[in-house]
Amino acid sequence: MIRTKNEPFSKLRLRPKTSNQYILPKHLKDPTLSCTDHSKGIRSLPAAPYHFLICILFLVVIYTLLAIVEKKLPESVTISNEHKYPNRFVAERARNHLVNLTSIGPRPVGSKENELHAVKLIVDEVKIITKNAQSSHFIEWDLQRVSGSFSLQFLDGMTNVYRNVQNVIVKIGPVKTSRHSLLINCHFDSVVDSPGASDDGASCAIMLELFRIISRFPNPLKNNIIFLFNGAEENMMQASHGFITQHKWASSIRAFINMEACGAGGKEILFQVGPNHPWLLEAYSDSVPYPLASSMAQEIFQSGIIPGDTDFRIFRDFGRISGLDFAWSANGYVYHTKLDTVDKIPLGTFQRTGDNMLPLILKLVNSEQISDVENYSTGNLVFFDFLGIFIVYWSEVLADIINISVIIISLLIILYNASNNHVTGFNVKDYFKSCFKCSILIVLIWLATLLTIAILSLTVTHLDRCLSWFAQPSWLFFLYIIPTILVPMVLLALFGRKFLWGQKGKHYPQSLLYCISRDGNQMLYIIILLVCVLLRIRSGFAVALFVSCNAISTALQNTILKYTYGHKVLWLHWGCMLIPFMLSAYMIQAALLLVVPIMGRSGSGNHAESVMSLITSAMFTLVFSFYNPLVLLLRKVYTLFCSLAVVLLISFLVLVFTPFGFPYSGDPNNLAPQRFMIAHVERSFYNYNGSLRDSQNGLWIVDLDVNSPHSIKSFAPELAKARQISKEECSKELYCGLPYFIPVITFIWKTHWLDTKPMDIKIPLELNLLYRDKRLNNIQRLSFSATGPDHLTFLLSLYDGINLKDWSLSLDKPLEGPQWNGRPTYFVYYSCANDITPWDFWIDLEVNVPTNHVGPQIEVGLAGHRMHGPHQYTTTLKKIFNSFPQWTTTTGWSSAYKSFTL
């Protein structure tokens, strides 16, 4: 290759020595040369590996600081100093309401605690507040007792039937009445054995204080506020359904706020908004002092990945109303346990929620939109808060414009990079081809990383060290985040050059490899962002932020640093990616706060270790994939690899050979207990002729995590005799012949059974077939009468040739559940809160078998649950719970189950 003295490098053309190899000048073989212009030589050496390690440490520090900031709560207003803060929410008074409510004890539906004492407490407080209210407000209240039914496509699907559940409802509005109302909802019932402080007594306590403050304002409201204290949410949202479908005030509601919890304390997050009605989020953004919201959280929650639901669904689906759904998510370890007490909720949490709810409620109820909601009903918003400081939101149309603009600008930058690489023998087409190949390589690296994480998690499981991160989530960093950082960098360094060019003997600059890796990664995320646009995925804002900041970094490298590819590039890129890192770390921290405790109650058959490892790795893959190409600019890169590998190895050895990996904690300052749900069951199975086929008494151990029940066998030796319910048993008996309380057999299918002596508490449970009436067109009506406790479940499965045409259980079409032996199943949940009477119902069957056929047509099961009162626990159940260690928490009750072939 020959050039004249003054001929620029941009004019050079490589001439092949052979068909497969180019000869480059010696200085062009230097791996530090620029990928955009090699004509001006070298300005810096490759970065030392300690630069990268310092950057990782820097990001860890930022993540830690964000975690600390996330826990910060506002100063609380107390009763003693409330005179200094007129019209402010008083956290101490709200907490006092909660103390009074939880002192009643657990409040499952049907208990005296819920139906009498809790109702009286709320009504008495409402009367006191009403008595002291300003005359500018018109206040009335109502005690609703309601019955009904509805189908619910939640978990495995169910039909929900309820009788005499209760709601306390308060309406405050102008003296001159308005036809428009804003609904504020909480629920005061609790699950079995739980005081229900956070879920959801605290929300009701906050609502009482909000009602008191609003009633003291001298100026009237423009419209009405309806405070709904509903008494049956834990029964799959029965009371809210009764209110929104049957109460006289329901038709006036134009929007709602639902207040919930899946943890104790922390900050309330706005995780569902709408549907449509963007003015709701705009009002939230304009009014609240401490925002915390994300459309990504909404899409994740509504996808069903997180097994939960709230009254938001009821108001949306049955009331056709849009609203806002809030929940606390911190300290989910105590959620739905007896540990959910008032002392777990910081006073600052009450203050923060009250300070946010009060201006939001006033903004909504006095807005123009609430009196004309149809004119403001179109469109959804992309939204997220920036570190709890302010809300960022834009319309879906603007989101598309932003995303498409980011895609176009990024492609133009890649095109610029491609057009400035002629000196290497690359034309634009070759450069894009290499970038595309790099995108494929990155996908393969992701798959390899996830495979590595899966193998690592399976190794941890094999060594019986599951859930080491449950009480100490920092273990996730050492076990799964470090390899998520390490594996892609190692693979890129080892195989990047060979994969991109595939021919030996070529001496392309290492800086060129960096540029192609960087742009190939960018091209991959451009494709992902384009998919988000096409599929209307609002969470694409996170991808757009990373892509845009990466484009800014590339542009600055080209314009400011030009051909300098040492540590300056590394620090420039790190600085440009700091904002997306902070935002993603902020969201990841919130996600881990929610997801880690859920793994302790998701069922032992769901492989929590693998699930959690893959979730963690996937989240951090997005964050670090934009940093991985920088490893190509390091000298002595294996020093970096060895450093991270040593940390990973030491962490793994500490986990395996020391007690630091014990997954649970009974420390009051760091509670992370192992959950146990055990029912003492008497079950009976009857033949087609009515004879008793089998009868058993035993403890049904619902394994809520992967370590159950073997983790406590040294404390309760009798559990060593427990046998796992086999697939064979489940194939013979409907729902495995077990008294499932809710339809979760596809989620929690791995359970144990321990035979015991007959129960010392008899549960009256009967299912009587009153008559079988033949009707027209091969229809048979079977009429039943069921008696038992106030919580019943009815299971039904049909033999071949039999179809379920109708039933009296619900006005909806019967909702089918999972298949059992190729046959459809139906799950019906029934509760009676007051005045228990027999549960009478009928089902219509279409019989498509010969008229002379004699034999079974259906399998039915009836379960009765004693979930409160003096007969909730048997002596056997109490004894075994008393032997459990202090790092566990227990829930239990007595049940009866009867199965019939009819």
PDB file of C-alpha atoms in Angstrom, residues 606-828:
ATOM      1  CA  ASN A 606     -42.472 -22.980  41.690  1.00  0.00           C
ATOM      2  CA  HIS A 607     -38.657 -23.278  41.943  1.00  0.00           C
ATOM      3  CA  ALA A 608     -38.207 -19.944  43.685  1.00  0.00           C
ATOM      4  CA  GLU A 609     -34.405 -20.057  43.543  1.00  0.00           C
ATOM      5  CA  SER A 610     -34.331 -20.376  39.767  1.00  0.00           C
ATOM      6  CA  VAL A 611     -37.159 -17.900  39.287  1.00  0.00           C
ATOM      7  CA  MET A 612     -35.537 -15.272  41.484  1.00  0.00           C
ATOM      8  CA  SER A 613     -32.095 -15.758  39.967  1.00  0.00           C
ATOM      9  CA  LEU A 614     -33.426 -15.367  36.430  1.00  0.00           C
ATOM     10  CA  ILE A 615     -35.564 -12.338  37.329  1.00  0.00           C
ATOM     11  CA  THR A 616     -32.581 -10.647  38.966  1.00  0.00           C
ATOM     12  CA  SER A 617     -30.262 -11.486  36.076  1.00  0.00           C
ATOM     13  CA  ALA A 618     -32.777 -10.296  33.477  1.00  0.00           C
ATOM     14  CA  MET A 619     -33.240  -6.944  35.228  1.00  0.00           C
ATOM     15  CA  PHE A 620     -29.516  -6.255  35.475  1.00  0.00           C
ATOM     16  CA  THR A 621     -28.827  -7.494  31.950  1.00  0.00           C
ATOM     17  CA  LEU A 622     -30.583  -4.405  30.592  1.00  0.00           C
ATOM     18  CA  VAL A 623     -28.585  -2.158  32.888  1.00  0.00           C
ATOM     19  CA  PHE A 624     -25.135  -3.593  32.185  1.00  0.00           C
ATOM     20  CA  SER A 625     -25.419  -4.545  28.525  1.00  0.00           C
ATOM     21  CA  PHE A 626     -24.648  -0.920  27.648  1.00  0.00           C
ATOM     22  CA  TYR A 627     -21.412  -1.127  29.657  1.00  0.00           C
ATOM     23  CA  ASN A 628     -20.154  -4.478  28.367  1.00  0.00           C
ATOM     24  CA  PRO A 629     -18.471  -3.179  25.160  1.00  0.00           C
ATOM     25  CA  LEU A 630     -16.178  -1.017  27.310  1.00  0.00           C
ATOM     26  CA  VAL A 631     -14.315  -4.136  28.358  1.00  0.00           C
ATOM     27  CA  LEU A 632     -12.785  -4.173  24.862  1.00  0.00           C
ATOM     28  CA  LEU A 633     -10.921  -0.955  25.698  1.00  0.00           C
ATOM     29  CA  LEU A 634      -9.165  -2.389  28.749  1.00  0.00           C
ATOM     30  CA  ARG A 635      -5.645  -3.725  28.949  1.00  0.00           C
ATOM     31  CA  LYS A 636      -4.994  -6.718  31.193  1.00  0.00           C
ATOM     32  CA  VAL A 637      -8.710  -7.395  31.026  1.00  0.00           C
ATOM     33  CA  TYR A 638      -8.284 -10.748  32.746  1.00  0.00           C
ATOM     34  CA  THR A 639      -7.369  -8.887  35.931  1.00  0.00           C
ATOM     35  CA  LEU A 640     -10.939  -7.581  35.945  1.00  0.00           C
ATOM     36  CA  PHE A 641     -12.354 -11.023  35.208  1.00  0.00           C
ATOM     37  CA  CYS A 642     -10.298 -12.692  37.925  1.00  0.00           C
ATOM     38  CA  SER A 643     -11.273 -10.063  40.489  1.00  0.00           C
ATOM     39  CA  LEU A 644     -14.984 -10.593  39.883  1.00  0.00           C
ATOM     40  CA  ALA A 645     -14.556 -14.372  39.722  1.00  0.00           C
ATOM     41  CA  VAL A 646     -12.762 -14.424  43.082  1.00  0.00           C
ATOM     42  CA  VAL A 647     -15.570 -12.422  44.704  1.00  0.00           C
ATOM     43  CA  LEU A 648     -18.120 -14.852  43.232  1.00  0.00           C
ATOM     44  CA  LEU A 649     -16.180 -17.916  44.404  1.00  0.00           C
ATOM     45  CA  ILE A 650     -15.659 -16.605  47.935  1.00  0.00           C
ATOM     46  CA  SER A 651     -19.341 -15.682  48.177  1.00  0.00           C
ATOM     47  CA  PHE A 652     -20.369 -19.127  47.029  1.00  0.00           C
ATOM     48  CA  LEU A 653     -18.091 -20.844  49.559  1.00  0.00           C
ATOM     49  CA  VAL A 654     -19.383 -18.633  52.377  1.00  0.00           C
ATOM     50  CA  LEU A 655     -22.953 -19.500  51.376  1.00  0.00           C
ATOM     51  CA  VAL A 656     -22.294 -23.242  51.321  1.00  0.00           C
ATOM     52  CA  PHE A 657     -20.042 -23.672  54.350  1.00  0.00           C
ATOM     53  CA  THR A 658     -21.204 -21.010  56.836  1.00  0.00           C
ATOM     54  CA  PRO A 659     -24.512 -20.102  58.524  1.00  0.00           C
ATOM     55  CA  PHE A 660     -24.576 -16.739  56.724  1.00  0.00           C
ATOM     56  CA  GLY A 661     -26.754 -18.280  54.051  1.00  0.00           C
ATOM     57  CA  PHE A 662     -29.571 -19.227  56.428  1.00  0.00           C
ATOM     58  CA  PRO A 663     -32.653 -17.879  54.663  1.00  0.00           C
ATOM     59  CA  TYR A 664     -34.903 -16.837  57.563  1.00  0.00           C
ATOM     60  CA  SER A 665     -34.857 -14.408  60.443  1.00  0.00           C
ATOM     61  CA  GLY A 666     -36.907 -14.018  63.589  1.00  0.00           C
ATOM     62  CA  ASP A 667     -35.094 -10.841  64.591  1.00  0.00           C
ATOM     63  CA  PRO A 668     -37.775  -8.195  65.311  1.00  0.00           C
ATOM     64  CA  ASN A 669     -35.558  -5.633  63.567  1.00  0.00           C
ATOM     65  CA  ASN A 670     -35.157  -7.777  60.467  1.00  0.00           C
ATOM     66  CA  LEU A 671     -38.126 -10.099  60.243  1.00  0.00           C
ATOM     67  CA  ALA A 672     -38.071 -12.607  57.412  1.00  0.00           C
ATOM     68  CA  PRO A 673     -39.965 -15.623  58.755  1.00  0.00           C
ATOM     69  CA  GLN A 674     -40.709 -18.866  56.989  1.00  0.00           C
ATOM     70  CA  ARG A 675     -44.448 -19.234  56.487  1.00  0.00           C
ATOM     71  CA  PHE A 676     -46.461 -22.329  57.307  1.00  0.00           C
ATOM     72  CA  MET A 677     -50.106 -22.816  56.442  1.00  0.00           C
ATOM     73  CA  ILE A 678     -51.542 -26.004  57.904  1.00  0.00           C
ATOM     74  CA  ALA A 679     -55.146 -27.176  58.054  1.00  0.00           C
ATOM     75  CA  HIS A 680     -56.364 -30.041  60.209  1.00  0.00           C
ATOM     76  CA  VAL A 681     -58.670 -31.908  57.856  1.00  0.00           C
ATOM     77  CA  GLU A 682     -61.284 -34.620  58.077  1.00  0.00           C
ATOM     78  CA  ARG A 683     -62.036 -35.879  54.604  1.00  0.00           C
ATOM     79  CA  SER A 684     -64.544 -38.454  53.374  1.00  0.00           C
ATOM     80  CA  PHE A 685     -65.079 -39.963  49.919  1.00  0.00           C
ATOM     81  CA  TYR A 686     -68.379 -41.523  48.820  1.00  0.00           C
ATOM     82  CA  ASN A 687     -69.177 -43.974  46.042  1.00  0.00           C
ATOM     83  CA  TYR A 688     -71.900 -43.595  43.422  1.00  0.00           C
ATOM     84  CA  ASN A 689     -74.261 -45.688  45.544  1.00  0.00           C
ATOM     85  CA  GLY A 690     -73.742 -43.420  48.553  1.00  0.00           C
ATOM     86  CA  SER A 691     -71.475 -45.753  50.525  1.00  0.00           C
ATOM     87  CA  LEU A 692     -68.366 -44.432  52.255  1.00  0.00           C
ATOM     88  CA  ARG A 693     -65.314 -45.270  50.150  1.00  0.00           C
ATOM     89  CA  ASP A 694     -62.605 -43.828  52.376  1.00  0.00           C
ATOM     90  CA  SER A 695     -62.179 -41.561  55.392  1.00  0.00           C
ATOM     91  CA  GLN A 696     -59.014 -39.856  56.678  1.00  0.00           C
ATOM     92  CA  ASN A 697     -57.893 -37.396  59.314  1.00  0.00           C
ATOM     93  CA  GLY A 698     -54.670 -35.492  58.957  1.00  0.00           C
ATOM     94  CA  LEU A 699     -52.694 -32.303  58.751  1.00  0.00           C
ATOM     95  CA  TRP A 700     -52.614 -30.782  55.304  1.00  0.00           C
ATOM     96  CA  ILE A 701     -49.343 -28.843  55.013  1.00  0.00           C
ATOM     97  CA  VAL A 702     -49.532 -26.238  52.278  1.00  0.00           C
ATOM     98  CA  ASP A 703     -45.884 -25.816  51.288  1.00  0.00           C
ATOM     99  CA  LEU A 704     -45.470 -22.087  50.727  1.00  0.00           C
ATOM    100  CA  ASP A 705     -41.767 -22.160  49.902  1.00  0.00           C
ATOM    101  CA  VAL A 706     -39.160 -24.597  48.615  1.00  0.00           C
ATOM    102  CA  ASN A 707     -37.786 -25.394  52.072  1.00  0.00           C
ATOM    103  CA  SER A 708     -41.103 -26.611  53.468  1.00  0.00           C
ATOM    104  CA  PRO A 709     -41.551 -28.755  55.466  1.00  0.00           C
ATOM    105  CA  HIS A 710     -38.073 -30.280  55.846  1.00  0.00           C
ATOM    106  CA  SER A 711     -36.611 -27.069  57.283  1.00  0.00           C
ATOM    107  CA  ILE A 712     -38.313 -27.622  60.651  1.00  0.00           C
ATOM    108  CA  LYS A 713     -38.199 -31.397  61.029  1.00  0.00           C
ATOM    109  CA  SER A 714     -35.660 -31.067  63.825  1.00  0.00           C
ATOM    110  CA  PHE A 715     -38.172 -28.925  65.749  1.00  0.00           C
ATOM    111  CA  ALA A 716     -41.273 -30.952  64.845  1.00  0.00           C
ATOM    112  CA  PRO A 717     -40.020 -34.553  64.338  1.00  0.00           C
ATOM    113  CA  GLU A 718     -43.505 -35.806  63.515  1.00  0.00           C
ATOM    114  CA  LEU A 719     -43.301 -33.950  60.204  1.00  0.00           C
ATOM    115  CA  ALA A 720     -40.703 -36.495  59.089  1.00  0.00           C
ATOM    116  CA  LYS A 721     -43.649 -38.854  58.572  1.00  0.00           C
ATOM    117  CA  ALA A 722     -45.463 -36.413  56.294  1.00  0.00           C
ATOM    118  CA  ARG A 723     -45.781 -37.633  52.726  1.00  0.00           C
ATOM    119  CA  GLN A 724     -46.017 -35.505  49.638  1.00  0.00           C
ATOM    120  CA  ILE A 725     -49.391 -35.635  47.908  1.00  0.00           C
ATOM    121  CA  SER A 726     -48.656 -37.647  44.780  1.00  0.00           C
ATOM    122  CA  LYS A 727     -49.762 -37.080  41.217  1.00  0.00           C
ATOM    123  CA  GLU A 728     -51.557 -40.416  41.401  1.00  0.00           C
ATOM    124  CA  GLU A 729     -53.715 -39.182  44.279  1.00  0.00           C
ATOM    125  CA  CYS A 730     -54.485 -35.986  42.395  1.00  0.00           C
ATOM    126  CA  SER A 731     -55.503 -37.962  39.316  1.00  0.00           C
ATOM    127  CA  LYS A 732     -57.950 -40.033  41.376  1.00  0.00           C
ATOM    128  CA  GLU A 733     -59.563 -37.227  43.372  1.00  0.00           C
ATOM    129  CA  LEU A 734     -60.926 -33.860  42.287  1.00  0.00           C
ATOM    130  CA  TYR A 735     -58.554 -31.123  43.486  1.00  0.00           C
ATOM    131  CA  CYS A 736     -56.434 -33.939  44.971  1.00  0.00           C
ATOM    132  CA  GLY A 737     -59.233 -34.544  47.473  1.00  0.00           C
ATOM    133  CA  LEU A 738     -58.085 -31.524  49.483  1.00  0.00           C
ATOM    134  CA  PRO A 739     -60.006 -28.521  50.853  1.00  0.00           C
ATOM    135  CA  TYR A 740     -58.456 -25.761  48.763  1.00  0.00           C
ATOM    136  CA  PHE A 741     -59.658 -22.427  50.097  1.00  0.00           C
ATOM    137  CA  ILE A 742     -59.050 -20.548  46.835  1.00  0.00           C
ATOM    138  CA  PRO A 743     -58.376 -21.960  43.335  1.00  0.00           C
ATOM    139  CA  VAL A 744     -54.581 -22.169  43.296  1.00  0.00           C
ATOM    140  CA  ILE A 745     -53.918 -25.799  42.465  1.00  0.00           C
ATOM    141  CA  THR A 746     -51.852 -24.887  39.395  1.00  0.00           C
ATOM    142  CA  PHE A 747     -49.774 -22.507  41.541  1.00  0.00           C
ATOM    143  CA  ILE A 748     -49.511 -24.395  44.824  1.00  0.00           C
ATOM    144  CA  TRP A 749     -49.674 -28.058  43.855  1.00  0.00           C
ATOM    145  CA  LYS A 750     -46.859 -29.430  45.982  1.00  0.00           C
ATOM    146  CA  THR A 751     -48.265 -30.145  49.446  1.00  0.00           C
ATOM    147  CA  HIS A 752     -47.849 -32.725  52.218  1.00  0.00           C
ATOM    148  CA  TRP A 753     -50.171 -34.854  54.296  1.00  0.00           C
ATOM    149  CA  LEU A 754     -49.593 -36.205  57.798  1.00  0.00           C
ATOM    150  CA  ASP A 755     -52.071 -38.764  59.149  1.00  0.00           C
ATOM    151  CA  THR A 756     -53.450 -38.007  62.625  1.00  0.00           C
ATOM    152  CA  LYS A 757     -56.015 -39.281  65.056  1.00  0.00           C
ATOM    153  CA  PRO A 758     -59.636 -38.191  64.503  1.00  0.00           C
ATOM    154  CA  MET A 759     -60.173 -34.492  65.082  1.00  0.00           C
ATOM    155  CA  ASP A 760     -61.396 -33.468  68.517  1.00  0.00           C
ATOM    156  CA  ILE A 761     -63.547 -30.784  66.869  1.00  0.00           C
ATOM    157  CA  LYS A 762     -66.347 -31.961  64.622  1.00  0.00           C
ATOM    158  CA  ILE A 763     -67.294 -29.753  61.695  1.00  0.00           C
ATOM    159  CA  PRO A 764     -70.916 -30.086  60.569  1.00  0.00           C
ATOM    160  CA  LEU A 765     -70.729 -30.383  56.793  1.00  0.00           C
ATOM    161  CA  GLU A 766     -73.452 -31.818  54.573  1.00  0.00           C
ATOM    162  CA  LEU A 767     -74.287 -31.750  50.887  1.00  0.00           C
ATOM    163  CA  ASN A 768     -77.753 -33.062  50.098  1.00  0.00           C
ATOM    164  CA  LEU A 769     -79.074 -33.734  46.613  1.00  0.00           C
ATOM    165  CA  LEU A 770     -82.684 -32.644  47.018  1.00  0.00           C
ATOM    166  CA  TYR A 771     -83.902 -33.813  43.631  1.00  0.00           C
ATOM    167  CA  ARG A 772     -82.859 -34.657  40.079  1.00  0.00           C
ATOM    168  CA  ASP A 773     -85.399 -33.260  37.633  1.00  0.00           C
ATOM    169  CA  LYS A 774     -85.434 -34.234  33.953  1.00  0.00           C
ATOM    170  CA  ARG A 775     -86.321 -31.380  31.602  1.00  0.00           C
ATOM    171  CA  LEU A 776     -86.626 -30.828  27.876  1.00  0.00           C
ATOM    172  CA  ASN A 777     -83.778 -31.353  25.404  1.00  0.00           C
ATOM    173  CA  ASN A 778     -81.797 -33.804  27.562  1.00  0.00           C
ATOM    174  CA  ILE A 779     -81.494 -31.252  30.380  1.00  0.00           C
ATOM    175  CA  GLN A 780     -81.387 -32.428  33.980  1.00  0.00           C
ATOM    176  CA  ARG A 781     -81.615 -30.102  36.940  1.00  0.00           C
ATOM    177  CA  LEU A 782     -79.867 -31.158  40.145  1.00  0.00           C
ATOM    178  CA  SER A 783     -80.900 -29.230  43.235  1.00  0.00           C
ATOM    179  CA  PHE A 784     -78.537 -29.125  46.246  1.00  0.00           C
ATOM    180  CA  SER A 785     -78.580 -27.883  49.809  1.00  0.00           C
ATOM    181  CA  ALA A 786     -75.240 -27.386  51.571  1.00  0.00           C
ATOM    182  CA  THR A 787     -74.731 -26.754  55.265  1.00  0.00           C
ATOM    183  CA  GLY A 788     -71.544 -26.102  57.173  1.00  0.00           C
ATOM    184  CA  PRO A 789     -69.341 -23.269  58.464  1.00  0.00           C
ATOM    185  CA  ASP A 790     -69.546 -19.735  57.061  1.00  0.00           C
ATOM    186  CA  HIS A 791     -66.774 -20.410  54.508  1.00  0.00           C
ATOM    187  CA  LEU A 792     -67.490 -23.147  51.947  1.00  0.00           C
ATOM    188  CA  THR A 793     -66.026 -24.228  48.631  1.00  0.00           C
ATOM    189  CA  PHE A 794     -67.933 -26.282  46.079  1.00  0.00           C
ATOM    190  CA  LEU A 795     -66.036 -28.199  43.394  1.00  0.00           C
ATOM    191  CA  LEU A 796     -67.543 -29.707  40.270  1.00  0.00           C
ATOM    192  CA  SER A 797     -66.245 -31.844  37.419  1.00  0.00           C
ATOM    193  CA  LEU A 798     -68.241 -33.396  34.567  1.00  0.00           C
ATOM    194  CA  TYR A 799     -67.944 -36.860  33.050  1.00  0.00           C
ATOM    195  CA  ASP A 800     -67.663 -37.288  29.279  1.00  0.00           C
ATOM    196  CA  GLY A 801     -70.912 -36.566  27.489  1.00  0.00           C
ATOM    197  CA  ILE A 802     -72.126 -34.173  30.197  1.00  0.00           C
ATOM    198  CA  ASN A 803     -72.145 -30.383  29.736  1.00  0.00           C
ATOM    199  CA  LEU A 804     -72.895 -27.688  32.279  1.00  0.00           C
ATOM    200  CA  LYS A 805     -75.588 -25.480  30.707  1.00  0.00           C
ATOM    201  CA  ASP A 806     -76.590 -23.208  33.586  1.00  0.00           C
ATOM    202  CA  TRP A 807     -76.692 -22.811  37.339  1.00  0.00           C
ATOM    203  CA  SER A 808     -78.179 -20.581  40.014  1.00  0.00           C
ATOM    204  CA  LEU A 809     -74.810 -19.756  41.558  1.00  0.00           C
ATOM    205  CA  SER A 810     -74.198 -16.756  39.320  1.00  0.00           C
ATOM    206  CA  LEU A 811     -75.894 -14.778  36.564  1.00  0.00           C
ATOM    207  CA  ASP A 812     -72.701 -15.091  34.542  1.00  0.00           C
ATOM    208  CA  LYS A 813     -71.878 -18.027  32.336  1.00  0.00           C
ATOM    209  CA  PRO A 814     -70.252 -20.747  34.499  1.00  0.00           C
ATOM    210  CA  LEU A 815     -66.523 -20.059  34.564  1.00  0.00           C
ATOM    211  CA  GLU A 816     -64.436 -23.107  33.758  1.00  0.00           C
ATOM    212  CA  GLY A 817     -61.244 -23.869  35.686  1.00  0.00           C
ATOM    213  CA  PRO A 818     -58.255 -26.093  34.870  1.00  0.00           C
ATOM    214  CA  GLN A 819     -58.782 -29.504  33.304  1.00  0.00           C
ATOM    215  CA  TRP A 820     -58.738 -32.606  35.495  1.00  0.00           C
ATOM    216  CA  ASN A 821     -58.114 -35.881  33.685  1.00  0.00           C
ATOM    217  CA  GLY A 822     -59.222 -34.144  30.497  1.00  0.00           C
ATOM    218  CA  ARG A 823     -62.489 -33.027  32.058  1.00  0.00           C
ATOM    219  CA  PRO A 824     -63.578 -29.467  32.919  1.00  0.00           C
ATOM    220  CA  THR A 825     -63.679 -28.311  36.527  1.00  0.00           C
ATOM    221  CA  TYR A 826     -65.521 -25.485  38.280  1.00  0.00           C
ATOM    222  CA  PHE A 827     -64.573 -23.818  41.564  1.00  0.00           C
ATOM    223  CA  VAL A 828     -67.191 -21.975  43.631  1.00  0.00           C
TER     224      VAL A 828
END
